[in-house]
Each structure stands twice: as C-alpha cells, then as structure tokens.
Coordinates of C-alpha atoms in Angstrom, one line a residue:
M916 CA 100.5 108.2 94.6
R917 CA 102.7 105.4 95.0
R918 CA 105.3 107.8 94.8
L919 CA 104.2 109.9 97.1
T920 CA 103.6 106.7 99.7
G921 CA 107.2 106.2 99.3
R922 CA 108.8 109.8 100.6
L923 CA 106.5 109.6 103.6
G924 CA 108.2 107.2 106.4
L925 CA 106.6 105.1 108.3
R926 CA 105.9 107.1 111.9
T927 CA 104.0 109.5 109.0
R928 CA 102.0 106.8 107.3
L929 CA 100.8 105.5 110.7
I930 CA 99.7 108.8 112.3
A931 CA 97.8 109.8 108.9
A932 CA 95.8 106.1 109.0
F933 CA 95.3 106.5 112.8
L934 CA 93.8 110.3 112.1
L935 CA 91.7 109.2 108.9
V936 CA 90.6 106.5 111.3
A937 CA 89.5 108.7 114.5
A938 CA 87.5 111.6 111.1
I939 CA 85.8 108.9 109.3
S940 CA 84.6 107.7 113.1
A941 CA 83.4 111.1 114.2
G942 CA 82.4 112.1 110.7
T943 CA 79.5 108.7 110.8
T944 CA 79.2 109.5 114.0
A945 CA 78.2 113.2 113.6
A946 CA 76.3 111.9 110.2
L947 CA 74.6 110.0 112.3
T948 CA 73.6 112.0 115.2
Y949 CA 73.0 115.1 112.7
R950 CA 70.6 112.9 111.3
Q951 CA 68.4 111.6 113.9
A952 CA 68.7 114.6 115.6
R953 CA 66.8 116.5 112.6
T954 CA 64.4 113.5 111.9
A955 CA 63.2 113.7 115.9
V956 CA 62.9 117.7 115.7
L957 CA 61.2 117.7 112.4
K958 CA 58.9 115.4 113.6
Q959 CA 57.7 117.1 117.1
T960 CA 57.2 119.5 115.3
Q961 CA 55.0 118.3 112.6
D962 CA 53.3 116.4 114.9
T963 CA 52.2 119.2 117.3
A964 CA 51.3 121.6 114.4
V965 CA 49.4 118.2 113.1
A966 CA 47.6 117.5 116.5
T967 CA 47.1 120.9 117.0
L968 CA 45.3 121.9 113.7
R969 CA 43.2 118.5 114.1
D970 CA 41.8 118.7 117.4
Q971 CA 40.9 122.7 116.5
V972 CA 39.4 121.5 112.7
E973 CA 37.2 118.7 114.7
A974 CA 36.4 120.9 117.5
L975 CA 34.3 123.8 115.0
T976 CA 30.7 123.6 114.2
T977 CA 30.6 124.4 110.5
T978 CA 27.5 125.3 108.4
L979 CA 27.7 124.3 104.9
P980 CA 28.0 125.9 102.6
P981 CA 29.7 128.0 105.2
R982 CA 29.7 132.1 105.3
L983 CA 32.5 134.3 104.3
P984 CA 32.3 136.2 107.0
A985 CA 31.9 133.2 110.0
L986 CA 34.6 131.0 107.5
Q987 CA 37.2 134.0 108.3
S988 CA 36.2 134.6 111.8
V989 CA 37.4 130.6 112.0
V990 CA 40.3 130.8 110.3
Q991 CA 41.9 133.8 112.4
E992 CA 40.7 131.8 115.8
I993 CA 42.4 128.9 114.6
A994 CA 45.4 131.2 114.0
R995 CA 45.7 132.4 117.4
K996 CA 46.0 128.9 118.6
G997 CA 48.6 128.1 116.6
K998 CA 51.3 125.8 118.0
P999 CA 54.7 125.6 118.4
H1000 CA 55.4 128.4 116.4
P1001 CA 52.7 131.3 115.3
W1002 CA 50.7 130.0 112.0
T1003 CA 48.9 131.6 109.2
V1004 CA 45.9 129.7 107.9
F1005 CA 44.3 129.4 105.4
A1006 CA 40.7 127.4 104.2
E1007 CA 39.5 127.0 100.9
Y1008 CA 35.7 125.6 100.2
G1009 CA 35.2 125.4 96.2
D1010 CA 35.8 128.9 94.6
L1011 CA 36.1 130.2 98.1
T1012 CA 39.6 131.3 100.0
V1013 CA 39.8 132.6 102.9
S1014 CA 42.9 133.4 104.9
S1015 CA 44.0 134.5 108.5
N1016 CA 45.9 138.0 106.8
G1017 CA 42.8 138.9 105.4
D1018 CA 43.9 139.2 101.9
G1019 CA 41.7 136.3 100.3
Q1020 CA 44.6 134.4 99.0
T1021 CA 46.4 131.3 99.7
S1022 CA 50.4 131.1 99.8
T1023 CA 52.4 129.4 97.3
I1024 CA 53.4 127.2 100.5
V1025 CA 50.3 125.1 99.6
T1026 CA 50.8 123.2 96.5
D1027 CA 48.6 121.0 94.3
T1028 CA 50.7 117.8 95.5
L1029 CA 49.6 118.7 99.4
R1030 CA 46.2 119.1 98.0
D1031 CA 45.9 115.6 96.2
Q1032 CA 47.5 113.9 99.7
V1033 CA 44.5 116.0 101.9
R1034 CA 41.9 114.7 99.6
A1035 CA 42.8 110.7 99.8
H1036 CA 43.8 111.5 103.3
P1037 CA 41.4 112.1 105.5
H1038 CA 42.7 112.4 109.1
G1039 CA 44.9 115.7 107.0
A1040 CA 48.5 115.4 105.6
F1041 CA 51.9 117.6 105.6
Q1042 CA 54.6 118.7 103.9
R1043 CA 58.1 120.2 104.2
V1044 CA 59.0 123.3 101.5
V1045 CA 61.5 125.5 101.0
R1046 CA 60.5 129.4 100.0
D1047 CA 63.5 131.7 99.2
G1048 CA 65.9 129.8 101.1
H1049 CA 63.6 128.8 104.0
P1050 CA 62.2 125.7 105.7
M1051 CA 58.1 125.6 105.7
L1052 CA 55.7 123.3 107.0
A1053 CA 52.4 123.6 105.6
V1054 CA 49.6 121.4 107.4
A1055 CA 46.2 120.1 105.2
M1056 CA 43.2 119.0 107.6
P1057 CA 39.8 118.9 106.0
A1058 CA 36.6 118.8 108.0
V1059 CA 33.8 115.9 108.0
F1060 CA 31.1 114.8 109.9
G1061 CA 30.0 111.4 111.1
H1062 CA 27.0 110.0 109.0
S1063 CA 26.3 106.0 110.3
G1064 CA 30.2 105.3 111.7
V1065 CA 31.8 106.7 108.5
Q1066 CA 33.9 110.0 108.3
Q1067 CA 31.9 112.4 105.4
D1068 CA 34.3 114.9 103.6
T1069 CA 32.6 118.2 103.6
G1070 CA 35.0 119.6 100.5
L1071 CA 35.8 122.2 103.9
V1072 CA 39.7 122.0 104.1
F1073 CA 42.0 124.7 106.4
Y1074 CA 45.8 124.8 105.5
A1075 CA 48.5 126.0 108.5
T1076 CA 51.6 127.3 107.5
M1077 CA 54.6 127.9 109.6
P1078 CA 58.4 128.7 109.3
L1079 CA 60.5 125.9 110.2
S1080 CA 63.6 128.5 111.0
V1081 CA 63.7 127.6 115.1
E1082 CA 64.0 124.3 114.2
E1083 CA 66.8 124.9 111.1
S1084 CA 69.0 126.8 113.7
T1085 CA 68.8 124.3 116.2
V1086 CA 69.9 121.5 113.8
A1087 CA 72.3 123.6 112.6
A1088 CA 73.9 124.6 116.5
M1089 CA 74.3 120.7 117.1
V1090 CA 76.1 120.4 113.6
G1091 CA 78.4 123.4 114.8
A1092 CA 79.0 121.8 118.0
A1093 CA 79.7 118.5 116.6
R1094 CA 81.8 120.0 114.6
D1095 CA 83.8 122.2 117.1
G1096 CA 83.9 118.9 119.5
A1097 CA 85.8 116.6 116.2
I1098 CA 88.6 119.4 116.1
P1099 CA 89.5 118.9 119.6
A1100 CA 89.4 115.2 119.5
L1101 CA 91.2 114.8 116.8
A1102 CA 94.1 117.0 118.2
I1103 CA 93.6 114.4 121.7
A1104 CA 93.3 111.3 119.2
L1105 CA 96.8 112.1 118.3
V1106 CA 98.3 111.4 121.8
P1107 CA 97.9 107.5 121.1
A1108 CA 98.3 107.7 117.7
L1109 CA 101.9 109.1 118.7
L1110 CA 102.3 106.1 121.0
A1111 CA 100.7 103.6 119.0
A1112 CA 103.9 104.6 116.7
R1113 CA 106.1 104.9 118.6
G1114 CA 105.5 101.5 119.6
V1115 CA 104.9 99.7 116.4
L1116 CA 108.5 102.1 115.0
R1117 CA 110.8 100.9 117.7
P1118 CA 111.0 97.1 116.7
V1119 CA 111.0 98.1 113.1
R1120 CA 113.6 100.6 113.7
D1121 CA 115.8 98.3 116.3
L1122 CA 115.5 95.7 113.1
R1123 CA 116.8 98.1 110.6
Q1124 CA 119.6 98.8 112.6
A1125 CA 120.3 95.7 113.2
A1126 CA 120.7 94.4 110.1
R1127 CA 122.7 97.4 109.0
H1128 CA 124.6 95.9 111.3
L1129 CA 125.0 92.5 109.8
G1130 CA 125.1 94.1 106.6
H1131 CA 128.8 95.8 107.6
G1132 CA 129.9 92.2 108.7
K1133 CA 129.0 92.8 112.6
L1134 CA 127.5 89.2 113.3
D1135 CA 127.1 89.5 116.8
T1136 CA 124.1 91.5 116.4
R1137 CA 120.9 90.6 118.3
I1138 CA 117.6 92.5 119.1
E1139 CA 116.3 92.4 122.6
V1140 CA 112.9 90.6 123.0
R1141 CA 110.4 92.8 124.1
G1142 CA 106.5 91.4 124.9
S1143 CA 105.0 88.2 123.0
D1144 CA 103.1 90.1 119.9
E1145 CA 104.0 89.8 116.1
L1146 CA 107.3 92.1 116.5
A1147 CA 108.5 90.5 119.0
D1148 CA 108.1 86.9 117.5
L1149 CA 109.9 89.2 114.3
A1150 CA 112.6 89.9 116.6
H1151 CA 112.8 86.7 117.9
T1152 CA 113.0 84.7 113.8
F1153 CA 115.5 87.8 113.2
N1154 CA 118.1 86.6 116.1
E1155 CA 117.6 82.9 115.3
T1156 CA 118.8 84.2 111.4
A1157 CA 121.8 86.1 113.0
V1158 CA 122.8 83.2 115.0
E1159 CA 123.0 80.5 111.9
L1160 CA 124.2 83.2 109.8
E1161 CA 127.2 83.6 111.9
R1162 CA 127.1 79.9 112.7
S1163 CA 127.7 79.6 108.6
V1164 CA 130.1 82.4 108.4
E1165 CA 132.0 81.2 110.7
E1166 CA 132.5 77.6 109.5
L1167 CA 132.9 78.7 105.9
Q1168 CA 135.7 81.1 107.3
R1169 CA 136.9 78.1 108.5
A1170 CA 137.0 76.4 105.4
E1171 CA 138.7 79.2 102.8
A1172 CA 141.0 79.4 105.8
R1173 CA 141.5 75.3 106.0
A1174 CA 141.9 75.6 102.1
R1175 CA 143.9 78.7 101.6
R1176 CA 146.0 77.1 104.1
F1177 CA 146.2 73.8 102.3
A1178 CA 147.2 75.4 98.7
A1179 CA 149.8 77.1 100.1
D1180 CA 151.1 74.6 102.2
V1181 CA 150.8 71.9 99.1
S1182 CA 152.3 74.3 96.6
H1183 CA 155.9 74.7 99.4
E1184 CA 156.1 71.5 99.4
L1185 CA 156.0 70.8 96.0
R1186 CA 158.6 74.2 95.0
T1187 CA 161.8 71.9 96.7
P1188 CA 161.2 68.6 94.4
L1189 CA 160.1 70.4 91.8
A1190 CA 163.0 72.2 91.5
G1191 CA 165.5 69.2 92.2
M1192 CA 162.8 68.0 88.7
L1193 CA 163.5 70.8 86.8
A1194 CA 166.8 70.4 87.1
V1195 CA 166.9 66.7 86.3
T1196 CA 164.6 67.2 83.3
E1197 CA 167.3 70.0 82.0
V1198 CA 170.0 67.5 81.9
L1199 CA 167.6 65.0 80.3
D1200 CA 166.6 67.6 77.5
E1201 CA 170.2 68.4 77.0
D1202 CA 171.1 64.3 76.2
A1203 CA 167.9 63.6 74.5
E1204 CA 169.3 64.1 71.1
H1205 CA 171.7 60.6 71.8
L1206 CA 168.6 59.0 73.5
D1207 CA 166.3 56.5 71.2
P1208 CA 163.7 58.2 69.5
D1209 CA 161.0 57.1 72.2
T1210 CA 163.2 57.9 75.1
A1211 CA 163.4 60.8 74.0
A1212 CA 160.1 61.8 73.0
A1213 CA 159.5 60.7 77.1
V1214 CA 162.0 62.7 77.8
R1215 CA 160.5 65.6 76.2
L1216 CA 157.2 64.9 77.6
V1217 CA 157.9 64.8 81.3
S1218 CA 160.7 68.1 80.9
T1219 CA 157.2 69.3 79.3
E1220 CA 154.8 68.3 82.3
T1221 CA 157.2 69.4 84.5
G1222 CA 157.5 72.7 83.9
K1223 CA 153.7 73.4 83.7
L1224 CA 153.4 71.8 86.8
A1225 CA 156.1 74.4 88.2
V1226 CA 154.2 77.2 86.7
L1227 CA 150.7 75.6 88.4
V1228 CA 152.5 75.6 91.6
E1229 CA 153.6 79.1 91.1
D1230 CA 150.1 80.3 90.0
L1231 CA 148.9 79.1 93.2
M1232 CA 151.7 80.4 95.5
E1233 CA 150.7 84.0 94.1
I1234 CA 147.3 83.5 94.5
S1235 CA 147.8 81.9 97.9
R1236 CA 149.4 86.0 98.6
F1237 CA 146.5 87.6 97.1
D1238 CA 144.3 85.1 99.1
A1239 CA 146.0 85.8 102.7
R1240 CA 146.2 89.2 102.2
A1241 CA 149.8 88.9 101.6
A1242 CA 150.7 90.6 98.6
E1243 CA 152.7 93.5 98.6
L1244 CA 152.6 96.5 95.9
N1245 CA 156.4 97.7 95.2
P1246 CA 155.5 100.7 93.4
D1247 CA 158.9 102.5 91.4
T1248 CA 158.4 105.3 88.5
V1249 CA 159.4 103.8 84.8
D1250 CA 158.5 104.6 81.4
V1251 CA 155.6 102.6 80.4
A1252 CA 156.9 102.0 76.8
E1253 CA 160.1 101.1 78.0
A1254 CA 158.0 98.7 80.0
I1255 CA 155.9 97.5 77.7
H1256 CA 159.1 96.6 75.4
A1257 CA 160.9 94.9 78.3
T1258 CA 158.4 92.1 78.6
L1259 CA 157.4 91.7 75.0
R1260 CA 161.6 91.0 74.6
R1261 CA 162.0 88.9 77.5
R1262 CA 159.1 86.2 76.0
H1263 CA 160.4 86.9 72.8
W1264 CA 157.6 88.5 71.1
T1265 CA 159.4 90.7 69.2
D1266 CA 158.1 89.6 66.0
P1267 CA 155.8 92.6 64.8
A1268 CA 153.5 90.0 62.6
Q1269 CA 153.1 88.3 66.2
V1270 CA 153.3 91.0 68.3
Y1271 CA 152.5 94.9 67.8
T1272 CA 152.0 98.2 70.1
E1273 CA 151.2 101.4 70.1
L1274 CA 152.6 103.4 73.0
A1275 CA 152.3 106.8 73.5
P1276 CA 155.8 108.1 74.2
G1277 CA 157.8 109.6 77.1
V1278 CA 154.6 108.0 80.0
R1279 CA 155.9 107.5 83.6
A1280 CA 153.4 105.3 85.7
R1281 CA 154.3 104.8 89.6
L1282 CA 153.4 101.0 89.6
D1283 CA 155.3 97.4 90.9
P1284 CA 156.9 96.7 87.8
R1285 CA 156.8 92.8 88.3
R1286 CA 153.4 93.3 88.7
F1287 CA 153.0 94.9 85.6
D1288 CA 155.1 92.8 83.7
V1289 CA 152.9 89.3 85.4
V1290 CA 149.9 91.3 83.6
L1291 CA 151.1 92.3 80.3
A1292 CA 152.9 88.8 80.0
N1293 CA 149.1 86.8 81.2
L1294 CA 147.0 88.9 78.7
V1295 CA 149.3 88.9 75.8
G1296 CA 150.1 85.2 76.1
N1297 CA 146.2 84.8 76.5
A1298 CA 145.9 86.3 73.5
L1299 CA 148.3 84.6 71.4
R1300 CA 147.1 81.0 72.5
H1301 CA 143.6 81.4 72.2
G1302 CA 143.0 84.7 70.5
G1303 CA 145.3 84.7 67.5
A1304 CA 148.5 86.6 65.9
P1305 CA 148.4 89.5 65.4
V1306 CA 147.9 90.6 68.8
R1307 CA 147.8 95.0 69.1
V1308 CA 149.5 96.9 73.0
R1309 CA 148.3 99.7 73.2
A1310 CA 148.9 102.1 76.3
Y1311 CA 148.0 105.7 76.7
P1312 CA 146.8 108.4 79.6
E1313 CA 143.6 109.5 80.6
A1314 CA 142.6 112.8 82.4
R1315 CA 140.1 112.0 84.6
E1316 CA 138.2 113.6 86.9
D1317 CA 139.8 111.6 89.6
G1318 CA 143.2 112.1 88.4
T1319 CA 145.1 110.6 85.0
W1320 CA 145.2 107.1 84.3
L1321 CA 147.3 104.3 82.4
V1322 CA 145.3 102.8 79.9
T1323 CA 146.5 99.5 78.3
E1324 CA 144.6 97.8 76.0
V1325 CA 145.6 94.1 74.8
A1326 CA 143.1 92.9 71.6
D1327 CA 143.9 89.6 69.3
S1328 CA 142.8 88.9 66.1
G1329 CA 140.8 86.2 66.7
S1330 CA 137.4 85.1 66.3
G1331 CA 136.5 86.8 70.0
I1332 CA 135.1 85.4 73.3
A1333 CA 131.2 83.5 73.5
P1334 CA 129.2 86.3 74.9
E1335 CA 128.2 83.2 77.8
V1336 CA 132.1 83.1 78.3
L1337 CA 132.1 86.6 79.1
P1338 CA 131.4 86.8 82.3
H1339 CA 133.6 84.1 83.8
I1340 CA 136.3 85.2 81.8
F1341 CA 138.7 86.3 85.0
D1342 CA 137.4 82.9 87.2
R1343 CA 140.0 80.8 89.0
F1344 CA 140.3 77.6 86.6
Y1345 CA 137.1 78.0 84.1
K1346 CA 137.9 77.3 81.1
A1347 CA 135.6 78.0 77.9
D1348 CA 136.0 74.5 76.5
S1349 CA 134.5 71.9 78.2
A1350 CA 135.7 69.6 76.0
R1351 CA 139.3 71.0 76.5
T1352 CA 140.8 69.0 79.7
R1353 CA 144.4 70.2 79.0
S1354 CA 145.6 74.0 78.5
A1355 CA 149.3 75.7 78.2
G1356 CA 148.1 77.7 81.3
S1357 CA 147.4 76.5 84.8
G1358 CA 143.8 78.3 84.5
L1359 CA 144.8 80.7 86.8
G1360 CA 146.5 84.0 84.9
L1361 CA 143.6 85.6 84.1
A1362 CA 143.0 85.9 87.8
I1363 CA 146.2 86.7 89.2
T1364 CA 146.0 90.1 86.3
M1365 CA 142.8 91.1 87.9
E1366 CA 144.7 90.4 91.4
N1367 CA 147.0 92.8 90.4
V1368 CA 145.3 94.9 88.4
R1369 CA 142.9 95.5 91.7
L1370 CA 146.3 95.3 94.0
H1371 CA 147.2 98.8 91.9
G1372 CA 143.4 100.0 92.9
G1373 CA 142.2 99.7 89.1
T1374 CA 140.3 97.3 87.1
V1375 CA 140.5 94.9 84.1
R1376 CA 137.6 93.8 81.6
V1377 CA 137.4 92.3 78.3
A1378 CA 134.8 92.8 75.5
N1379 CA 135.0 91.8 72.1
A1380 CA 135.7 94.4 69.6
A1381 CA 133.3 95.2 66.7
S1382 CA 135.6 94.5 63.8
G1383 CA 136.1 90.7 65.8
G1384 CA 138.9 89.8 68.2
A1385 CA 139.0 90.0 71.7
V1386 CA 140.0 93.4 73.7
F1387 CA 141.2 93.2 77.4
T1388 CA 141.3 97.0 78.8
V1389 CA 143.4 97.6 81.9
E1390 CA 142.9 101.1 83.9
M1391 CA 145.4 101.8 87.1
P1392 CA 145.9 105.4 88.3
L1393 CA 148.9 106.8 87.0
E1394 CA 150.3 106.7 90.3
A1395 CA 148.9 103.5 92.0
G1396 CA 151.9 103.9 94.8
A1397 CA 151.2 107.0 95.8

C-alpha cells in the first residue's frame, strides 16, 4: 500500500480523498433515506391493513359455533373490502378452516409464529414473510366479544394475506433514484475537489520549486505569501529561513575568503625570508663539522626545522591555489613507466628493497607531469614514513565503458590503517595518532594529492589490503587533458 501511495501524486490523493468523503456522505444519506422510506411505506401499508381487518372483524355478528356456509360468506365479504391491496382471507375455528378462494386450506404464508402471536394479542398481529422471492404481508385478527368490560376470545381467527410487490417496487424506485442522483453528484463534486487541490498544491509547488532553487545555490529565492492560513505561515517561515541561510552563507563565504587570503598572504610573505634562511642554513651546514658539538647540533636542528617550514609554506601556497580555483592543469603526453621511474630517482628511492615497481610497459597518458610527480611522491613518501618498506608501485591501464583509465597503486608493508582513521585520511592536518604532535611532513600532503587527482578528473581512495598494509589507489582518465 505504501508503494502504491508513493506512486500517486498529491493532487490525485487529495481529489481521491475528497471524492471518497463525498461518496461516503452520499452513500450514508442514501442508506438512511432508504431505511426511513422503506419503514414508512411498509408501516403505512401494515397499519392500513391491520385497521381495515380489525374494523371488519369487529363489525361482524358471529354465531358460535360458526356454520361453514355462513363463515365462507363472511370470509369472501372481508376479502372484497381488503385495503390497500386485494386480500386473500382465511378463517380458522378449531378444526374448521375456510378461505376466500374456496379451497378450504390456509396459506403457508400464515405461520405458526403468527398464530402464537395472535393468541397472545387480542388486538391482532402481523408478519412479513418472503415466499418464492416475493414479499408478503400476513395479518391475523381474532374475533372477540365483550363481557363485563373484558374482551373474551371466541376462538375464531381471521387471517388476511396480501402481496407487498407495489411497496417493494416503490422502495426500489427510490433506491434507483438515489443511485442515479449520486453519480452526477460525485461528478459535480469533482469540480470543488479540483479547486481545493489546486489551492493546496499551488503553495506546495512553489515551495518545492523554491527549495530546488536553494539547493542549486540561488539563496535569494523567496515565496510569495498568499492569504493567512497554515500554508501562508509555511511560506513565511520558508522566507525567513532563506534569509537567515543567505546571511549565514555570506558570512561563511566572507570568512572563508579571508582565511584563504590570509593563508596565501602569509605564505607569500614567508617565502622571501625563508629563502634567505635556507641559504644561511646551507652555509652553516657546510661549516657544522668545524663547530663544537653543541653548536653543530643546534645548527643542524635549525636547518632541519627551516626545511620543514619551507615545505609547509610551499604546501600552503599550493592548497591556497586549489581553494581559490587558480590551479591549472598543464597536460602533456608522457610515458607512465618513465615518469614513475623519474619520480623515484629524483627522491633517491631506487633500492628495490625500499621501493619496487610493477609497471605495464608502453603505456602513454596525457597528464600534468609536475602534478603527477607530486601525487606519486606524496603517496610513496607517506608509505615509507608511516607504513613500511618495501613499498610496491603498480600502474596499468583499465578499459571501462567511459574510456580507458590509468590506475596507479601504492601499497606499503605496514600494519595498515585503523578503520576509524580511513574516512579522515585525506583531511588537512589530520593526525591518526593524537599523541603525535609533530611529523616530518606538513600534514597537507594527502590533501594536495587528492586535489591534484581531482584536477585530472580522477579519484583517489585508500583501503587496507587483506595481507596487511595500506593501499592507495589513484584512478585518472588516460586522456586527462582532453
């Protein structure tokens, strides 16, 4: 039922509900009308028949015990005066039975139940029965005489039976009229149902369209408020929410822009003094051998920290370019195996016990060589630093429905990455070990790696291998610059 309801639109459900209420109301009204009309029609017929038979029986002068010819004449006389329909009259007195049709037998319409009722009620009784699918009315009236103010039963009972076909036809005609009137009424009720559905759905449709515009970034979207009902309150609340959302987003955008500009400005301003500091530390490193041990240790510490600071500044500059969407892709067609070997040679990772490769030969890809070098260097360096040697670098092409992709895998031989760390591994400045407040890197390497891969139109992910160790997988289109 839920699935069916989900496929029906709100308009259809509103109209269906409106028509259902109208149908239930019409059906209930018709049922009550039928019941009251049927009761009234039958009651009038029954009352007329009972009163007529009582008047005729009370007007009789009966000699007891009755004689058959005289009783036959009385029965036929009563039958001729039957109201409101022709009667068939029977009379019973002990074993004596007469009928107006002359056969001397009482109809099966007269039941034992009716006989018991008339014995207990000296003013008469009646019963409705159905014979062969036709409704019939049977009325019983005893002949009584008064003695000392008390009605005494004579033992003579008259029975009158008549068909109720006319009343049944009348009731059936009323039902048909109610039915025939209900169908046009439902058709007419469709008009206010459509108008009501339109009045409800128009604000809902406006709200849906406005929400879609907000989702697409049009934060100045507002809804026209009509009326003063609950839907108008909803539209007013939506407008207030949109105003607050627009204000909050503007504040966040301004804060983000200030943060980006601050990082870029600080990084830019630090580059010049850092260049001078690096030059000085290089000179000091060369003369450290001629200094006393404490001074030499201090010089080497300053040189190391200055190098880390220089790396951090460069990474901040790089990430700020990504944030400002100023990073550009300069693609070139390169041999993938040669590009990977060049990256490893440049970092002196040529020892197979430290890093070994499994590269498909002859694979040429169109990508940005500098950014691909940064991606590979960050992943291999991270694997050596936090995973463990040997590190495997694997690259191969993979044909897919949307083209051929270059897949590059970097796997270490460590113990893997904790499951709670995996979702945050590419976050900026994220540290898997909260106790490790310092590291050899800037904390931005994997974030820069992800941005470089995205710039190529690819993806990067990390998982733990079944045999142990972490595996970083980079997937980029073979024609990234196309």
